[in-house]
Short mmCIF file of C-alpha atoms and ligand atoms in Angstrom, two decimals:
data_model
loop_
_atom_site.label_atom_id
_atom_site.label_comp_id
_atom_site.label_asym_id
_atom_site.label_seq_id
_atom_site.Cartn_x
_atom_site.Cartn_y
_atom_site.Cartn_z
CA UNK A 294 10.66 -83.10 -63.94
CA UNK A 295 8.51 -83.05 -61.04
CA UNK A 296 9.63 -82.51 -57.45
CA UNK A 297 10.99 -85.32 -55.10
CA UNK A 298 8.21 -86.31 -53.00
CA UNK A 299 9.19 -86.03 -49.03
CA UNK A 300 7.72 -89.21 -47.53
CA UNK A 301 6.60 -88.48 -44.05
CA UNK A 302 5.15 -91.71 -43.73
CA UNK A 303 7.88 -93.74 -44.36
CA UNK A 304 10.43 -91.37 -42.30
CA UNK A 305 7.94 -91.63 -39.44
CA UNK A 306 7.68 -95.70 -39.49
CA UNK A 307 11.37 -95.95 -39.59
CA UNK A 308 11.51 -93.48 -36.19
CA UNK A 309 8.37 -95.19 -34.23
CA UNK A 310 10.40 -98.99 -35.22
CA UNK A 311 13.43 -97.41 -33.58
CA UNK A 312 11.82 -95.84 -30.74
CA UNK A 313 9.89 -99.77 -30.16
CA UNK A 314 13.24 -101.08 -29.76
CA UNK A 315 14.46 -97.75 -27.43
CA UNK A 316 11.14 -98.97 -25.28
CA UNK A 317 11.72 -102.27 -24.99
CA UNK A 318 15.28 -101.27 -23.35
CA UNK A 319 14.10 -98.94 -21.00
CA UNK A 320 11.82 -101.81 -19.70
CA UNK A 321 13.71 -104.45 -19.43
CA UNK A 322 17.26 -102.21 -18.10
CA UNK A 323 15.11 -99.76 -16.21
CA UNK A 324 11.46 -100.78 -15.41
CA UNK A 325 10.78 -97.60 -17.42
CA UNK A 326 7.03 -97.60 -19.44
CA UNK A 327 6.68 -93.84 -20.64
CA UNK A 328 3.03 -93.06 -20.27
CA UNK A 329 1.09 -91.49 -22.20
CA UNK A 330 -2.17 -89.91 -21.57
CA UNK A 331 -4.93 -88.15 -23.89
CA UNK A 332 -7.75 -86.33 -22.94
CA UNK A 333 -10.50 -85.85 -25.18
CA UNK A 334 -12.95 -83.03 -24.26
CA UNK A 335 -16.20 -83.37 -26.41
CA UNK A 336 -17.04 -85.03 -29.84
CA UNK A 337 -14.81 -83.36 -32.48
CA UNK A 338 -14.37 -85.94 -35.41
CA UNK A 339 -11.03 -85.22 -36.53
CA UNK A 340 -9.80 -85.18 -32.80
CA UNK A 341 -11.53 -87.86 -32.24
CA UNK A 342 -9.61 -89.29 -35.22
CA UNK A 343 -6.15 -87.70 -34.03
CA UNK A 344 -6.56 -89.19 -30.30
CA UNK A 345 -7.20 -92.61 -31.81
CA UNK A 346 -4.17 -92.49 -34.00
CA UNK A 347 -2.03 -91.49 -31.65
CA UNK A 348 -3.34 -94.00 -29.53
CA UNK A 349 -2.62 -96.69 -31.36
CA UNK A 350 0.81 -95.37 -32.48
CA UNK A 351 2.13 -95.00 -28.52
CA UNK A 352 0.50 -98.72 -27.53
CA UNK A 353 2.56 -99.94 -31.08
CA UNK A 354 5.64 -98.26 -29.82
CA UNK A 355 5.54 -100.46 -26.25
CA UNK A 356 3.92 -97.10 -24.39
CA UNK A 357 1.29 -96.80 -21.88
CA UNK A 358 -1.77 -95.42 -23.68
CA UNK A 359 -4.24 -93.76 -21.30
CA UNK A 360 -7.30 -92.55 -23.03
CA UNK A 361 -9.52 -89.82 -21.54
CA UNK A 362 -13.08 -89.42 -23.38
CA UNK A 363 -14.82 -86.48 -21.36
CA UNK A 364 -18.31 -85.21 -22.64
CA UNK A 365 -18.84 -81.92 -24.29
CA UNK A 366 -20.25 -80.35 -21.17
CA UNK A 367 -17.19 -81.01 -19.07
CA UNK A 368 -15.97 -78.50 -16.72
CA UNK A 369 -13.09 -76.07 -17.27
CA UNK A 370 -12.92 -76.85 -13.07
CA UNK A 371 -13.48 -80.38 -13.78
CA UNK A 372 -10.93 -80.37 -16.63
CA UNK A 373 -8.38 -78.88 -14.46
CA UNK A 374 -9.14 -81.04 -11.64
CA UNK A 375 -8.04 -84.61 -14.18
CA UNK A 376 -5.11 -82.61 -15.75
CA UNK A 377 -3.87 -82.12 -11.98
CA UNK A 378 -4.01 -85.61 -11.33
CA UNK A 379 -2.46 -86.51 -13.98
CA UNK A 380 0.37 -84.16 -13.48
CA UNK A 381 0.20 -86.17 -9.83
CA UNK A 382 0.12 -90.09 -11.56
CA UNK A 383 3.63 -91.04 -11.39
CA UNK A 384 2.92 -93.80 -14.30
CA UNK A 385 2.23 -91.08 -16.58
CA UNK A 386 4.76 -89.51 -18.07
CA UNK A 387 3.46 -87.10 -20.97
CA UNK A 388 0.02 -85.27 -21.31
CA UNK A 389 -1.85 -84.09 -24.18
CA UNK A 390 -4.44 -82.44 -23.98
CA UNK A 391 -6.57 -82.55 -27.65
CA UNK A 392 -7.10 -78.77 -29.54
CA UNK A 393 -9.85 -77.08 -30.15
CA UNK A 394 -12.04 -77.51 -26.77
CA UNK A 395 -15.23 -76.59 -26.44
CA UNK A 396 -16.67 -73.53 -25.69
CA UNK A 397 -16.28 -72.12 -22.26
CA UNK A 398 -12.83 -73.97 -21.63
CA UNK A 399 -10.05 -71.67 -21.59
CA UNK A 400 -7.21 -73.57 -23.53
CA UNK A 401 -4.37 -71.51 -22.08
CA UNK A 402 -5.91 -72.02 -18.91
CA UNK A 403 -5.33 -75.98 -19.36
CA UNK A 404 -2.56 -75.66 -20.51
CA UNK A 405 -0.80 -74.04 -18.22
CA UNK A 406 -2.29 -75.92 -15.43
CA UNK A 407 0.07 -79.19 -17.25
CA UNK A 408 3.77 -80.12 -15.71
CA UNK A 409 5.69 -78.12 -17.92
CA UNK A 410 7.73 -81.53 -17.24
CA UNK A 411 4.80 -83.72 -18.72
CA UNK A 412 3.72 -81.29 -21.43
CA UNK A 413 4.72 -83.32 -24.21
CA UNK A 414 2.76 -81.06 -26.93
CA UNK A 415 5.68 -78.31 -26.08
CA UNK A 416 2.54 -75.78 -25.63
CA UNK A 417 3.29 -74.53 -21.60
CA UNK A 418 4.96 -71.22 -21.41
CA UNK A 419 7.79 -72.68 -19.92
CA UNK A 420 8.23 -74.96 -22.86
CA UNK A 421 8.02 -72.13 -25.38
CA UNK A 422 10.00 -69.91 -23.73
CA UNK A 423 12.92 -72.52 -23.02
CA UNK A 424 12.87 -73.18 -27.03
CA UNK A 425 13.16 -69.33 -27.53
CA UNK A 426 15.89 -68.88 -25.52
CA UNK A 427 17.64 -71.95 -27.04
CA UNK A 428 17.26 -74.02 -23.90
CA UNK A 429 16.43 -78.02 -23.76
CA UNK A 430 12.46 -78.15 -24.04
CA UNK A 431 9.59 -80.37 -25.16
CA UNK A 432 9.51 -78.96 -28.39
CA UNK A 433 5.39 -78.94 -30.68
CA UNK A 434 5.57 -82.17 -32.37
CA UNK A 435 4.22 -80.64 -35.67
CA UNK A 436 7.83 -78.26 -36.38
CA UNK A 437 9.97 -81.18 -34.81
CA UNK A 438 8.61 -83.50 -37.58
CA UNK A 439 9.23 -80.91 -40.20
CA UNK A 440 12.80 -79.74 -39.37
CA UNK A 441 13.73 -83.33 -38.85
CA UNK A 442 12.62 -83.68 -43.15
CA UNK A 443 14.10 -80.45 -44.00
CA UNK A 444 16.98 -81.90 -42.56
CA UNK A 445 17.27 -85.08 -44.35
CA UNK A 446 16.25 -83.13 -47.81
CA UNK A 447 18.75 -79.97 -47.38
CA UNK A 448 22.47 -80.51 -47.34
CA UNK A 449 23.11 -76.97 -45.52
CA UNK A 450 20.72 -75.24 -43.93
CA UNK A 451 22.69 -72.41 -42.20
CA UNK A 452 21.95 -69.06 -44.27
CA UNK A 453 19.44 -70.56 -46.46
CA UNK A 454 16.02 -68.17 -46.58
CA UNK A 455 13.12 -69.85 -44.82
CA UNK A 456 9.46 -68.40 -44.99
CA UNK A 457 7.14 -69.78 -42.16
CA UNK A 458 3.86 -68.85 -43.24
CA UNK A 459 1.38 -69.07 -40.14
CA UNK A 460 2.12 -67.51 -37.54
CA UNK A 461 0.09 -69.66 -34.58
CA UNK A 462 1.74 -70.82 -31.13
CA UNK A 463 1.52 -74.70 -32.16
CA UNK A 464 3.27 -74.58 -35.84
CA UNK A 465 4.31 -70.75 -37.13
CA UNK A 466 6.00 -69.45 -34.24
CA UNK A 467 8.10 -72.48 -32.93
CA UNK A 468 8.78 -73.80 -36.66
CA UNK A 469 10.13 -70.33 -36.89
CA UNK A 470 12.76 -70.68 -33.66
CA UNK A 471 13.74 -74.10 -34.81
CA UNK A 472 14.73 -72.63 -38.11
CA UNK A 473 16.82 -69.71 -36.80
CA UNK A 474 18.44 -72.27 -34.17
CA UNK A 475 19.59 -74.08 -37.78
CA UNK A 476 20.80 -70.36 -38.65
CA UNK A 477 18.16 -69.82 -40.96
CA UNK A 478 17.54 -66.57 -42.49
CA UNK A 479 13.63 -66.58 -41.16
CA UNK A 480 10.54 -64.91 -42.30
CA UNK A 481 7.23 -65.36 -40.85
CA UNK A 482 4.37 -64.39 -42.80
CA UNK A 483 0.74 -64.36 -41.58
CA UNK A 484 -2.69 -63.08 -42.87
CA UNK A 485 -1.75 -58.92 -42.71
CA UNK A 486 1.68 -59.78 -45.09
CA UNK A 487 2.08 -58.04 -48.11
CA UNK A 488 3.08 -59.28 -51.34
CA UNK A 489 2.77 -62.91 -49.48
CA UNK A 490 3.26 -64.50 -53.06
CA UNK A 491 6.52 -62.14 -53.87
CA UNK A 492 7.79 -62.90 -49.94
CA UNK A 493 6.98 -66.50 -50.59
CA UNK A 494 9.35 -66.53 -54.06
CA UNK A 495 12.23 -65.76 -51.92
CA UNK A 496 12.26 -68.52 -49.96
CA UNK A 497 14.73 -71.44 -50.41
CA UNK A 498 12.33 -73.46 -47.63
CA UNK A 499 8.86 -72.96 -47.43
CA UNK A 500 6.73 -74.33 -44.38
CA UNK A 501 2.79 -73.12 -45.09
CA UNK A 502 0.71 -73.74 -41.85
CA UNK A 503 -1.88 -71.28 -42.74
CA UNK A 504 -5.44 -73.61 -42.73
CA UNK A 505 -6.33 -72.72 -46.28
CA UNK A 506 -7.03 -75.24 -49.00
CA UNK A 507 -4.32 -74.97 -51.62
CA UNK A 508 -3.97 -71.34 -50.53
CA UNK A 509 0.00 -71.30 -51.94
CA UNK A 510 0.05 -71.70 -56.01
CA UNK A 511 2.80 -73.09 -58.19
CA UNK A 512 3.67 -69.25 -59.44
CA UNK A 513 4.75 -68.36 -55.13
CA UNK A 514 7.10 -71.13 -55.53
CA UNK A 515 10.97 -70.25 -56.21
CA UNK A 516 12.66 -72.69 -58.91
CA UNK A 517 14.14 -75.71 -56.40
CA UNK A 518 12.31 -74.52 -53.17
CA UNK A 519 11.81 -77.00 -50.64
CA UNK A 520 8.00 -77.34 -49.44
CA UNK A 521 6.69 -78.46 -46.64
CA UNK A 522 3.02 -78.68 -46.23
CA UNK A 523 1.60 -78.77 -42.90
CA UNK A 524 -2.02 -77.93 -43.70
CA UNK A 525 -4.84 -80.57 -43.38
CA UNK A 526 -7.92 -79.24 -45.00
CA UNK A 527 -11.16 -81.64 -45.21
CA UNK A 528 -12.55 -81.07 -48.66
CA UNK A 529 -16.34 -82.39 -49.08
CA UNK A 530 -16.59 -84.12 -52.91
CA UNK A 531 -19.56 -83.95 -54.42
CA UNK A 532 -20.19 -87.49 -53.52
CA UNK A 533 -20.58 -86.84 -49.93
CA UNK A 534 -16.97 -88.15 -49.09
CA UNK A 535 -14.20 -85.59 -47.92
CA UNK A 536 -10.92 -86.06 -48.92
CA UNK A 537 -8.02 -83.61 -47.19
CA UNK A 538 -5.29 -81.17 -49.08
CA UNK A 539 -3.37 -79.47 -47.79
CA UNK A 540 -2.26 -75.47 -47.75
CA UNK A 541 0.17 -75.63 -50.87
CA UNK A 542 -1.84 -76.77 -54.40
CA UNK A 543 0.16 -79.49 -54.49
CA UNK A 544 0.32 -80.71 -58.46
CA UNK A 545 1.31 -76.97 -59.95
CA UNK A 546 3.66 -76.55 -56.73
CA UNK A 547 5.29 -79.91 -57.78
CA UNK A 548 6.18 -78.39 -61.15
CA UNK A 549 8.55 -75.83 -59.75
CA UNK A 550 9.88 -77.36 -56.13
CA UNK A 551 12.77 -79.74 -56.04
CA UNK A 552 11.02 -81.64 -52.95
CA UNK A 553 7.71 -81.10 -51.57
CA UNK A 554 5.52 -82.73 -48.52
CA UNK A 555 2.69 -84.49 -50.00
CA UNK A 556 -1.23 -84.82 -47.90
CA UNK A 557 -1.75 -86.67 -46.79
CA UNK A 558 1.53 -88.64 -45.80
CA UNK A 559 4.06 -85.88 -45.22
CA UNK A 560 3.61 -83.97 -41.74
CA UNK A 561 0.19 -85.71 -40.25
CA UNK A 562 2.55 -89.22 -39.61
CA UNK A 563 5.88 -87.14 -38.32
CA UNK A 564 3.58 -84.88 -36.23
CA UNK A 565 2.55 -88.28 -34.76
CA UNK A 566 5.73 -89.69 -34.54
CA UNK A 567 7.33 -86.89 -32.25
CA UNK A 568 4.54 -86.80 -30.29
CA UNK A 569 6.35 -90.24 -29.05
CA UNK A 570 9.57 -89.73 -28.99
CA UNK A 571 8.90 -86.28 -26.65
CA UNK A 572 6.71 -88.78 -24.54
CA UNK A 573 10.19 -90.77 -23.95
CA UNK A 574 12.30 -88.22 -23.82
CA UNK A 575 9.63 -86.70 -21.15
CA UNK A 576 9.84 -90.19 -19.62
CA UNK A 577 13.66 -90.35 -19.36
CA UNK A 578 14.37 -87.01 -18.01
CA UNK A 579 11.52 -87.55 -15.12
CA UNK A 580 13.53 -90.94 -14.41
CA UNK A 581 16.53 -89.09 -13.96
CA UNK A 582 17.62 -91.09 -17.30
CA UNK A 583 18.76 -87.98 -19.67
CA UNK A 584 17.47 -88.36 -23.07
P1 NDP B 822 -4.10 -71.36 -37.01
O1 NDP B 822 -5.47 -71.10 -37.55
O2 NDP B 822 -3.88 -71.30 -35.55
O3 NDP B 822 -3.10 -70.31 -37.68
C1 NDP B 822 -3.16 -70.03 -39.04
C2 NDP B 822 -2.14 -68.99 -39.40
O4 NDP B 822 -2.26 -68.75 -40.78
C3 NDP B 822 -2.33 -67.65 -38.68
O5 NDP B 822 -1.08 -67.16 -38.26
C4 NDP B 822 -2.95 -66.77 -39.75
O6 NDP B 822 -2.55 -65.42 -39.68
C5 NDP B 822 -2.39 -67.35 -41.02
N1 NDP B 822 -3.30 -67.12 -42.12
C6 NDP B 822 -4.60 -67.45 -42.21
N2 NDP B 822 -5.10 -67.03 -43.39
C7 NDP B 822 -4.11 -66.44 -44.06
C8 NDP B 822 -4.01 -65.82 -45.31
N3 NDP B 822 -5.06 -65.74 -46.15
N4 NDP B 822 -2.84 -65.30 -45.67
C9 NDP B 822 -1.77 -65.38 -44.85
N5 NDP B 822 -1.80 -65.96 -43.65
C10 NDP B 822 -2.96 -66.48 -43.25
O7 NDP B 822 -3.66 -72.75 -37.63
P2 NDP B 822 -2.57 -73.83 -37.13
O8 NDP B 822 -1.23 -73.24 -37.10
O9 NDP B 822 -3.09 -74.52 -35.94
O10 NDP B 822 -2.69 -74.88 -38.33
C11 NDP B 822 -2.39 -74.52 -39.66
C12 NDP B 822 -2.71 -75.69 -40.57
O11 NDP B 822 -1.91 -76.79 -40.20
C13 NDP B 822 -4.15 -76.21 -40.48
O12 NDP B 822 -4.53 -76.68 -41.75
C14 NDP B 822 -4.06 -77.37 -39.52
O13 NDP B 822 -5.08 -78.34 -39.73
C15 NDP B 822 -2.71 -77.92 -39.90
N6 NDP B 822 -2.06 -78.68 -38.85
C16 NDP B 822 -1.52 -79.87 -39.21
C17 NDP B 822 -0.87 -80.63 -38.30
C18 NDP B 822 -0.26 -81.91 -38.76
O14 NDP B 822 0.00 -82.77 -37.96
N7 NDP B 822 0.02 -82.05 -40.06
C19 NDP B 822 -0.76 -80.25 -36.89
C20 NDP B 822 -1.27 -78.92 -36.62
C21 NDP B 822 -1.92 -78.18 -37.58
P3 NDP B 822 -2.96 -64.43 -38.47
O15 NDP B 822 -2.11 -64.85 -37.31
O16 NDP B 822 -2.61 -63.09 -38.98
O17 NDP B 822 -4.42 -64.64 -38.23
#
């Protein structure tokens, strides 16, 4: 039988209707619109794709949407010089600033120059260090959305083996804390690994964040794993058209899993949907309002 699909899309409707309602209160008891605001440096199509969704997604939830749309050429001073004022706008609340830039803008530069307070990605220093430490932070949306399906899809998840593979600041490396915070048994695995397909058939939970197209075969897969596939790889079909998979082949890995993340519809739409609620909870806290 094949595995249980995990459906992201569905799990992140049902948060973004709650969190409508959780908006509407804040307004009316409170006066409270969280604000959101996304800059856009350049003319990147799946960021511009990304900004637009989440766009749309914060103005459906009841939240201020601010979208910035800078040229390619920007600044790195210039750049700065909006995220301060933004970190200055007191109806703005969270700020995301969209990955990759361009050349000649240093990211960590950026982002370190955001409110650790507004920095609703969870990228600022402060933010990952907090979540190391096991202190309240903005956590990265991206792991947020994934623990909160492993959750729902594994009955205990103290001791079970987990293998993070990816080991990048945004996905790898904080999936990886909020895995041992669940008491997790964690490994992290990342391009110099070896035996990455025997290390991967240990692993009761497998998160691949790696940015390789169907890099993680059926055969890496323990009997009744749980997968979660973060990857979003753009695949051009020889009709022109792309179509995206993700980093797990998806129809052999389905064989052996008991529940697996399909792409698209698994992460992309939870990654999406904690972007909001970190954009209230940012909201709350800065209104003195707790979580
Ligand atoms: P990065 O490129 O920053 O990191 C990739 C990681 O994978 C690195 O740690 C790298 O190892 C490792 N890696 C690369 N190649 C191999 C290999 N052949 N074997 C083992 N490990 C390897 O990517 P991100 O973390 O930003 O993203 C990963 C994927 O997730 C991408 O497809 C991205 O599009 C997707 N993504 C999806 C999101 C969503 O909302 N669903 C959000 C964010 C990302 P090393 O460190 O040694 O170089």
């Amino acid at each position: 039988m094949g595995a249980r699909l995990i459906d992201g899309k569905a799990a992140a409707a049902d948060l973004n209707a709650a969190l409508a309602t959780r908006v509407a209160a804040l307004k009316a008891r409170h006066g409270l619109t969280p604000g959101l605001a996304a800059v856009l440096v350049g003319d990147d199509p799946a960021s511009q794709v990304y900004v637009r969704t989440k766009g749309r997604a914060a103005g459906a939830a009841g939240l201020l949407s601010r979208e910035m749309r800078l040229p390619a050429d920007t600044s790195e001073e210039a750049l700065l010089g909006i995220v301060r004022r933004l970190n200055a706008d007191p109806a703005i609340h969270a700020i995301l600033v969209q990955l990759p830039l361009p050349q000649g803008i240093d990211p960590a530069k950026v982002i370190d120059a955001i409110d650790p307070a507004k920095d609703v990605d969870g990228f600022h220093v402060v933010n990952a260090g907090r979540l190391a430490v096991g202190l309240p932070a903005l956590v990265p949306c991206t792991p947020s959305g994934c623990l909160y399906l492993l959750k729902r899809e594994v009955a205990r998840l103290v001791g079970a083996r987990a293998l993070v593979l990816g080991r990048s600041n945004i996905v790898g490396k904080p999936m990886a804390q909020l895995l041992l915070a669940e008491h997790c048994t964690v490994t992290m695995a990342h391009s110099r690994t070896r035996d990455l397909a025997e290390e991967c058939r240990r692993a009761d939970i497998l998160v691949a964040a790696v940015g390789r197209p169907e890099m993680v075969r059926g055969d890496w897969i323990k009997p009744g794993a749980i997968v979660i596939d973060v990857g979003i790889n753009r695949m051009a079909m020889p009709d022109g058209k792309t179509h995206l998979v993700g980093d797990v082949a998806f129809a052999e890995a389905r064989e052996v899993a008991a529940a697996i993340t399909p792409v698209p519809g698994g992460i992309g739409p939870m990654t999406v949907a904690f972007l909001l609620q970190n954009t209230v909870a940012a909201a709350c806290r800065q209104a003195g309002l707790g979580d």
